[in-house]
mmCIF file of C-alpha atoms in Angstrom:
data_model
loop_
_atom_site.group_PDB
_atom_site.id
_atom_site.type_symbol
_atom_site.label_atom_id
_atom_site.label_comp_id
_atom_site.label_asym_id
_atom_site.label_seq_id
_atom_site.Cartn_x
_atom_site.Cartn_y
_atom_site.Cartn_z
ATOM 1 C CA ASP A 1 -13.727 -22.282 -53.798
ATOM 2 C CA ARG A 2 -10.582 -19.817 -53.466
ATOM 3 C CA VAL A 3 -8.078 -22.145 -54.602
ATOM 4 C CA GLY A 4 -10.347 -23.248 -57.744
ATOM 5 C CA VAL A 5 -9.471 -27.102 -57.431
ATOM 6 C CA PRO A 6 -10.858 -29.771 -55.190
ATOM 7 C CA LEU A 7 -8.890 -30.610 -52.217
ATOM 8 C CA LEU A 8 -10.924 -33.436 -50.836
ATOM 9 C CA LEU A 9 -13.123 -36.166 -52.465
ATOM 10 C CA ARG A 10 -16.086 -37.596 -50.529
ATOM 11 C CA SER A 11 -18.628 -40.037 -51.205
ATOM 12 C CA SER A 12 -20.916 -41.998 -49.045
ATOM 13 C CA ARG A 13 -18.376 -44.761 -48.622
ATOM 14 C CA ARG A 14 -14.924 -43.108 -48.583
ATOM 15 C CA MET A 15 -13.280 -39.649 -48.199
ATOM 16 C CA GLN A 16 -9.527 -38.963 -49.647
ATOM 17 C CA LEU A 17 -7.528 -36.145 -50.364
ATOM 18 C CA THR A 18 -6.741 -35.064 -54.053
ATOM 19 C CA ARG A 19 -3.219 -34.430 -55.068
ATOM 20 C CA GLU A 20 -3.662 -30.760 -54.538
ATOM 21 C CA GLY A 21 -5.193 -31.592 -51.004
ATOM 22 C CA GLU A 22 -2.140 -33.790 -50.138
ATOM 23 C CA SER A 23 0.351 -30.853 -50.878
ATOM 24 C CA PHE A 24 -1.701 -28.343 -49.039
ATOM 25 C CA LEU A 25 -2.103 -30.721 -45.825
ATOM 26 C CA PRO A 26 1.414 -30.518 -44.359
ATOM 27 C CA ARG A 27 1.393 -26.557 -44.507
ATOM 28 C CA VAL A 28 -2.213 -26.391 -43.003
ATOM 29 C CA VAL A 29 -1.141 -28.758 -40.116
ATOM 30 C CA SER A 30 1.998 -26.612 -39.516
ATOM 31 C CA LEU A 31 -0.217 -23.339 -39.488
ATOM 32 C CA LEU A 32 -2.676 -24.905 -37.144
ATOM 33 C CA ALA A 33 0.328 -26.017 -34.694
ATOM 34 C CA GLU A 34 1.637 -22.440 -34.786
ATOM 35 C CA GLY A 35 -1.722 -20.991 -33.936
ATOM 36 C CA GLU A 36 -1.937 -23.382 -31.092
ATOM 37 C CA GLN A 37 1.556 -22.436 -29.994
ATOM 38 C CA LEU A 38 0.772 -18.666 -30.087
ATOM 39 C CA LEU A 39 -2.504 -19.259 -28.008
ATOM 40 C CA ALA A 40 -0.581 -21.257 -25.393
ATOM 41 C CA HIS A 41 2.053 -18.359 -25.224
ATOM 42 C CA ALA A 42 -0.841 -15.791 -24.688
ATOM 43 C CA GLU A 43 -2.497 -17.818 -22.250
ATOM 44 C CA GLN A 44 0.742 -18.274 -20.217
ATOM 45 C CA LYS A 45 1.593 -14.627 -20.434
ATOM 46 C CA GLN A 46 -1.990 -13.757 -19.066
ATOM 47 C CA SER A 47 -1.417 -16.228 -16.079
ATOM 48 C CA GLU A 48 2.081 -14.651 -15.412
ATOM 49 C CA PRO A 49 1.726 -11.196 -13.673
ATOM 50 C CA GLY A 50 3.736 -8.533 -15.526
ATOM 51 C CA GLY A 51 3.190 -4.847 -16.191
ATOM 52 C CA THR A 52 2.937 -1.612 -14.116
ATOM 53 C CA VAL A 53 1.093 -1.219 -10.935
ATOM 54 C CA ARG A 54 0.578 2.300 -9.995
ATOM 55 C CA ILE A 55 -0.129 2.569 -5.978
ATOM 56 C CA ALA A 56 -1.128 6.092 -4.270
ATOM 57 C CA MET A 57 0.051 6.411 -0.521
ATOM 58 C CA THR A 58 0.405 8.993 2.018
ATOM 59 C CA PRO A 59 4.150 10.246 2.259
ATOM 60 C CA ASP A 60 5.273 8.834 5.703
ATOM 61 C CA PHE A 61 3.616 5.495 5.567
ATOM 62 C CA GLY A 62 4.449 5.208 1.815
ATOM 63 C CA LYS A 63 7.921 5.651 2.536
ATOM 64 C CA ARG A 64 7.823 2.489 4.747
ATOM 65 C CA VAL A 65 5.998 0.667 2.153
ATOM 66 C CA VAL A 66 8.589 1.699 -0.371
ATOM 67 C CA SER A 67 11.567 0.729 1.609
ATOM 68 C CA GLU A 68 10.424 -2.626 3.241
ATOM 69 C CA VAL A 69 7.730 -4.083 0.908
ATOM 70 C CA PHE A 70 8.778 -2.896 -2.621
ATOM 71 C CA PRO A 71 11.960 -4.780 -2.746
ATOM 72 C CA LEU A 72 9.846 -7.921 -2.207
ATOM 73 C CA PHE A 73 8.304 -7.423 -5.470
ATOM 74 C CA ALA A 74 11.741 -7.626 -7.216
ATOM 75 C CA GLU A 75 12.200 -11.046 -5.619
ATOM 76 C CA GLN A 76 8.840 -12.660 -6.014
ATOM 77 C CA LEU A 77 7.201 -10.708 -8.859
ATOM 78 C CA PRO A 78 10.129 -9.715 -10.890
ATOM 79 C CA ASP A 79 8.025 -8.743 -14.181
ATOM 80 C CA ILE A 80 6.003 -6.232 -12.113
ATOM 81 C CA ARG A 81 7.029 -2.613 -12.328
ATOM 82 C CA LEU A 82 5.828 -0.331 -9.394
ATOM 83 C CA GLN A 83 4.841 3.313 -9.552
ATOM 84 C CA ALA A 84 4.260 5.165 -6.456
ATOM 85 C CA LYS A 85 2.527 8.539 -5.838
ATOM 86 C CA LEU A 86 3.131 9.775 -2.274
ATOM 87 C CA GLY A 87 1.094 12.665 -1.309
ATOM 88 C CA PHE A 88 -2.054 13.676 1.143
ATOM 89 C CA ASP A 89 -4.328 13.894 -1.692
ATOM 90 C CA PHE A 90 -7.008 11.128 -1.978
ATOM 91 C CA GLU A 91 -6.275 10.193 -5.532
ATOM 92 C CA ASP A 92 -9.527 9.095 -7.500
ATOM 93 C CA ILE A 93 -9.120 5.321 -7.629
ATOM 94 C CA GLN A 94 -11.732 5.270 -10.172
ATOM 95 C CA ASP A 95 -9.147 6.862 -12.445
ATOM 96 C CA PRO A 96 -7.362 4.225 -14.559
ATOM 97 C CA SER A 97 -4.096 6.262 -13.716
ATOM 98 C CA PHE A 98 -3.843 4.469 -10.517
ATOM 99 C CA ASP A 99 -4.602 0.738 -9.700
ATOM 100 C CA LEU A 100 -4.470 0.762 -5.854
ATOM 101 C CA ALA A 101 -4.185 2.962 -2.669
ATOM 102 C CA ILE A 102 -3.268 2.559 0.727
ATOM 103 C CA ARG A 103 -5.418 4.921 2.679
ATOM 104 C CA LEU A 104 -5.215 5.746 6.336
ATOM 105 C CA GLY A 105 -8.425 6.599 8.292
ATOM 106 C CA SER A 106 -11.903 6.033 6.972
ATOM 107 C CA VAL A 107 -12.737 5.061 3.196
ATOM 108 C CA ASN A 108 -16.191 6.839 2.367
ATOM 109 C CA ASP A 109 -16.952 5.203 -1.040
ATOM 110 C CA ASP A 110 -19.155 2.493 -1.796
ATOM 111 C CA ASN A 111 -17.884 2.134 -5.272
ATOM 112 C CA LEU A 112 -14.481 0.813 -4.005
ATOM 113 C CA VAL A 113 -13.224 -2.253 -2.171
ATOM 114 C CA ALA A 114 -11.408 -1.209 1.144
ATOM 115 C CA LEU A 115 -9.450 -4.057 2.835
ATOM 116 C CA LYS A 116 -8.258 -3.396 6.318
ATOM 117 C CA LEU A 117 -4.521 -3.949 6.716
ATOM 118 C CA GLY A 118 -3.987 -3.021 10.276
ATOM 119 C CA ALA A 119 -3.931 0.058 12.497
ATOM 120 C CA PHE A 120 -1.660 2.381 14.318
ATOM 121 C CA ARG A 121 -1.612 4.919 17.254
ATOM 122 C CA ARG A 122 -0.067 8.127 17.613
ATOM 123 C CA LEU A 123 2.657 8.568 20.285
ATOM 124 C CA ALA A 124 3.925 11.872 22.218
ATOM 125 C CA VAL A 125 7.654 11.773 21.870
ATOM 126 C CA VAL A 126 10.159 14.309 22.856
ATOM 127 C CA SER A 127 14.191 14.477 23.139
ATOM 128 C CA PRO A 128 15.539 12.821 26.378
ATOM 129 C CA ASP A 129 17.067 16.294 27.028
ATOM 130 C CA ASP A 130 13.730 18.135 26.918
ATOM 131 C CA LEU A 131 11.960 15.552 28.993
ATOM 132 C CA ARG A 132 14.722 15.921 31.853
ATOM 133 C CA SER A 133 14.061 19.857 31.922
ATOM 134 C CA THR A 134 10.064 19.613 31.832
ATOM 135 C CA PRO A 135 8.835 16.484 33.272
ATOM 136 C CA VAL A 136 5.392 15.288 31.936
ATOM 137 C CA ASN A 137 3.271 12.946 34.223
ATOM 138 C CA ARG A 138 -0.267 13.464 32.606
ATOM 139 C CA PRO A 139 -1.502 14.749 29.294
ATOM 140 C CA GLU A 140 -2.627 18.051 30.420
ATOM 141 C CA ASP A 141 1.333 18.835 31.369
ATOM 142 C CA LEU A 142 1.888 18.826 27.358
ATOM 143 C CA ALA A 143 0.134 22.347 27.144
ATOM 144 C CA ALA A 144 3.381 23.899 29.038
ATOM 145 C CA LEU A 145 5.690 22.369 26.177
ATOM 146 C CA ASP A 146 6.371 23.805 22.813
ATOM 147 C CA ALA A 147 4.397 21.491 20.419
ATOM 148 C CA ILE A 148 5.672 20.591 16.871
ATOM 149 C CA VAL A 149 2.184 20.684 14.999
ATOM 150 C CA PHE A 150 1.295 18.329 12.167
ATOM 151 C CA GLY A 151 -0.150 20.303 9.267
ATOM 152 C CA SER A 152 -0.196 23.759 7.739
ATOM 153 C CA ARG A 153 -3.400 25.278 8.900
ATOM 154 C CA GLY A 154 -1.767 26.947 12.011
ATOM 155 C CA ASN A 155 0.065 26.112 14.967
ATOM 156 C CA GLU A 156 -2.495 25.001 17.246
ATOM 157 C CA ARG A 157 -4.140 21.895 17.752
ATOM 158 C CA ILE A 158 -5.940 19.692 20.027
ATOM 159 C CA TRP A 159 -4.493 16.578 20.602
ATOM 160 C CA THR A 160 -6.688 13.703 22.011
ATOM 161 C CA PHE A 161 -5.135 10.873 24.328
ATOM 162 C CA GLY A 162 -7.007 7.675 25.334
ATOM 163 C CA ALA A 163 -5.813 5.677 28.410
ATOM 164 C CA GLU A 164 -4.907 2.069 28.369
ATOM 165 C CA ASN A 165 -7.766 1.621 30.718
ATOM 166 C CA PRO A 166 -11.034 1.815 28.484
ATOM 167 C CA SER A 167 -12.994 3.035 31.407
ATOM 168 C CA THR A 168 -10.878 6.182 31.568
ATOM 169 C CA PRO A 169 -12.204 9.057 29.527
ATOM 170 C CA PRO A 170 -10.293 10.327 26.714
ATOM 171 C CA VAL A 171 -8.298 13.592 27.407
ATOM 172 C CA ASN A 172 -8.271 16.705 24.997
ATOM 173 C CA VAL A 173 -5.066 18.897 25.336
ATOM 174 C CA ALA A 174 -4.768 22.483 23.667
ATOM 175 C CA VAL A 175 -1.080 22.642 22.374
ATOM 176 C CA SER A 176 0.573 25.171 20.380
ATOM 177 C CA GLY A 177 4.344 25.895 19.086
ATOM 178 C CA ARG A 178 6.526 27.346 16.776
ATOM 179 C CA TYR A 179 6.636 24.783 14.118
ATOM 180 C CA ALA A 180 3.869 23.305 11.930
ATOM 181 C CA VAL A 181 4.976 20.868 9.172
ATOM 182 C CA ASP A 182 2.965 18.737 6.469
ATOM 183 C CA SER A 183 5.136 15.626 7.643
ATOM 184 C CA PHE A 184 5.040 13.370 10.556
ATOM 185 C CA GLU A 185 8.838 12.265 9.735
ATOM 186 C CA LEU A 186 9.709 16.118 10.134
ATOM 187 C CA CYS A 187 7.779 16.432 13.250
ATOM 188 C CA ALA A 188 9.957 13.516 14.641
ATOM 189 C CA ALA A 189 13.148 14.974 13.250
ATOM 190 C CA LEU A 190 12.289 18.390 14.933
ATOM 191 C CA ALA A 191 11.583 16.722 18.214
ATOM 192 C CA ALA A 192 14.791 14.592 18.138
ATOM 193 C CA ALA A 193 16.569 17.871 17.527
ATOM 194 C CA GLY A 194 15.129 19.216 20.932
ATOM 195 C CA LYS A 195 12.751 21.664 19.113
ATOM 196 C CA GLY A 196 9.461 20.408 21.216
ATOM 197 C CA VAL A 197 7.203 17.548 21.767
ATOM 198 C CA ALA A 198 5.509 15.644 18.697
ATOM 199 C CA TYR A 199 2.522 13.591 18.465
ATOM 200 C CA VAL A 200 3.203 11.166 15.681
ATOM 201 C CA PRO A 201 2.299 7.420 14.407
ATOM 202 C CA GLU A 202 4.226 4.848 16.209
ATOM 203 C CA PHE A 203 5.691 3.631 12.786
ATOM 204 C CA VAL A 204 7.367 6.939 12.579
ATOM 205 C CA ALA A 205 8.377 7.299 16.119
ATOM 206 C CA ARG A 206 9.575 3.760 16.668
ATOM 207 C CA PRO A 207 13.147 4.067 14.744
ATOM 208 C CA TYR A 208 13.916 7.246 16.717
ATOM 209 C CA ILE A 209 13.002 5.646 20.035
ATOM 210 C CA GLU A 210 15.166 2.636 19.224
ATOM 211 C CA ARG A 211 18.255 4.871 18.377
ATOM 212 C CA GLY A 212 17.604 6.803 21.702
ATOM 213 C CA VAL A 213 17.063 10.171 20.140
ATOM 214 C CA LEU A 214 13.373 10.322 21.178
ATOM 215 C CA ARG A 215 11.751 9.111 24.190
ATOM 216 C CA GLU A 216 7.843 8.112 24.604
ATOM 217 C CA ILE A 217 6.344 10.170 27.175
ATOM 218 C CA LEU A 218 3.017 9.358 28.870
ATOM 219 C CA PRO A 219 3.481 5.678 27.852
ATOM 220 C CA GLY A 220 -0.105 4.675 29.175
ATOM 221 C CA TRP A 221 -1.799 7.272 26.899
ATOM 222 C CA ALA A 222 -1.978 7.227 22.975
ATOM 223 C CA SER A 223 -4.438 8.272 20.188
ATOM 224 C CA LYS A 224 -7.172 5.855 19.417
ATOM 225 C CA PRO A 225 -6.303 3.528 16.538
ATOM 226 C CA THR A 226 -6.272 4.641 12.914
ATOM 227 C CA PRO A 227 -6.972 2.101 10.523
ATOM 228 C CA ALA A 228 -5.196 1.554 7.266
ATOM 229 C CA PHE A 229 -6.976 0.275 3.973
ATOM 230 C CA LEU A 230 -5.835 -1.381 0.759
ATOM 231 C CA VAL A 231 -8.485 0.300 -1.735
ATOM 232 C CA TYR A 232 -9.140 -0.660 -5.281
ATOM 233 C CA ARG A 233 -11.902 -0.704 -7.839
ATOM 234 C CA PHE A 234 -14.458 -3.471 -8.233
ATOM 235 C CA GLY A 235 -13.114 -5.893 -10.874
ATOM 236 C CA ALA A 236 -9.627 -4.922 -10.527
ATOM 237 C CA ASP A 237 -8.552 -7.826 -8.716
ATOM 238 C CA ARG A 238 -9.383 -9.997 -11.806
ATOM 239 C CA VAL A 239 -6.432 -8.502 -13.740
ATOM 240 C CA THR A 240 -3.443 -10.553 -13.224
ATOM 241 C CA ARG A 241 -0.865 -7.995 -12.313
ATOM 242 C CA ILE A 242 -3.096 -6.267 -9.852
ATOM 243 C CA ALA A 243 -4.120 -9.388 -8.219
ATOM 244 C CA ALA A 244 -0.466 -10.409 -7.638
ATOM 245 C CA ALA A 245 0.376 -6.993 -6.258
ATOM 246 C CA LEU A 246 -2.793 -7.203 -4.082
ATOM 247 C CA LYS A 247 -1.749 -10.399 -2.583
ATOM 248 C CA LEU A 248 1.820 -9.428 -1.631
ATOM 249 C CA LEU A 249 0.554 -6.238 -0.289
ATOM 250 C CA ARG A 250 -1.931 -7.904 2.012
ATOM 251 C CA GLN A 251 0.550 -10.396 3.101
ATOM 252 C CA GLU A 252 3.392 -7.747 3.882
ATOM 253 C CA VAL A 253 1.921 -4.377 4.804
ATOM 254 C CA PRO A 254 0.341 -5.800 7.984
ATOM 255 C CA LYS A 255 3.574 -6.822 9.362
ATOM 256 C CA LEU A 256 4.681 -3.149 9.369
ATOM 257 C CA PHE A 257 1.954 -2.599 12.163
ATOM 258 C CA ASP A 258 2.773 -5.966 13.900
ATOM 259 C CA GLN A 259 6.331 -4.914 14.233
ATOM 260 C CA ALA A 260 5.188 -1.587 15.960
ATOM 261 C CA GLU A 261 2.966 -3.473 18.200
ATOM 262 C CA SER A 262 5.466 -6.129 19.180
ATOM 263 C CA ARG A 263 8.146 -3.678 19.912
ATOM 264 C CA ARG A 264 5.619 -1.887 22.140
ATOM 265 C CA ASP A 265 4.764 -5.001 24.160
#
């Protein structure tokens, strides 16, 4: 209708192209082939993960993830770009500004998927020099030491210790000190500098212990395990870039906890 001439002649017995139809046919075949190629390219791009994945994490654990897990993305998923937001605020994962979060502790949101990655304990650590001057044999002895407190709401805290023997009841110790900071990493650094005793996650303490600048005291006592979760919106795992990031994070982040446990053993 649009060309104004017949392109195809058809009867009950035969069908054939007109002269105009014969001139149209090669171009039509070419256009159809090009369309198929474009669709195939689009499908391939959809199946290959690429784009930006934005992840919210707490500062101290996020530092470990960025330094030890992010480089694996460059090797295994080179087309994915990563953006890390490190902070103690629980970012709203329903907000499309973020794709994923790694949260420590409980996740109280039924509208989110939370996959457990592992768990960690807090250890009491101190400089070897401080330990020699003030021996510690039981959790209650910590009350006599200068404590480096995590947080910014005051310089006094209750540290709760659980024994390796599950039948032993937990012990609560009231501690206080001159320093209160919003970073477990800084708590460990201050303890290594001889400023007091710190109660920090094992993944923070372990590098200092291995360098010999901190020593674990009360090795039979630690906090109860704190779980870590990989959190995302329902349906987000159907997005190719997010699904690829989830797979790698689920594979690699638990190793950060396994390393601490194996070193402890």
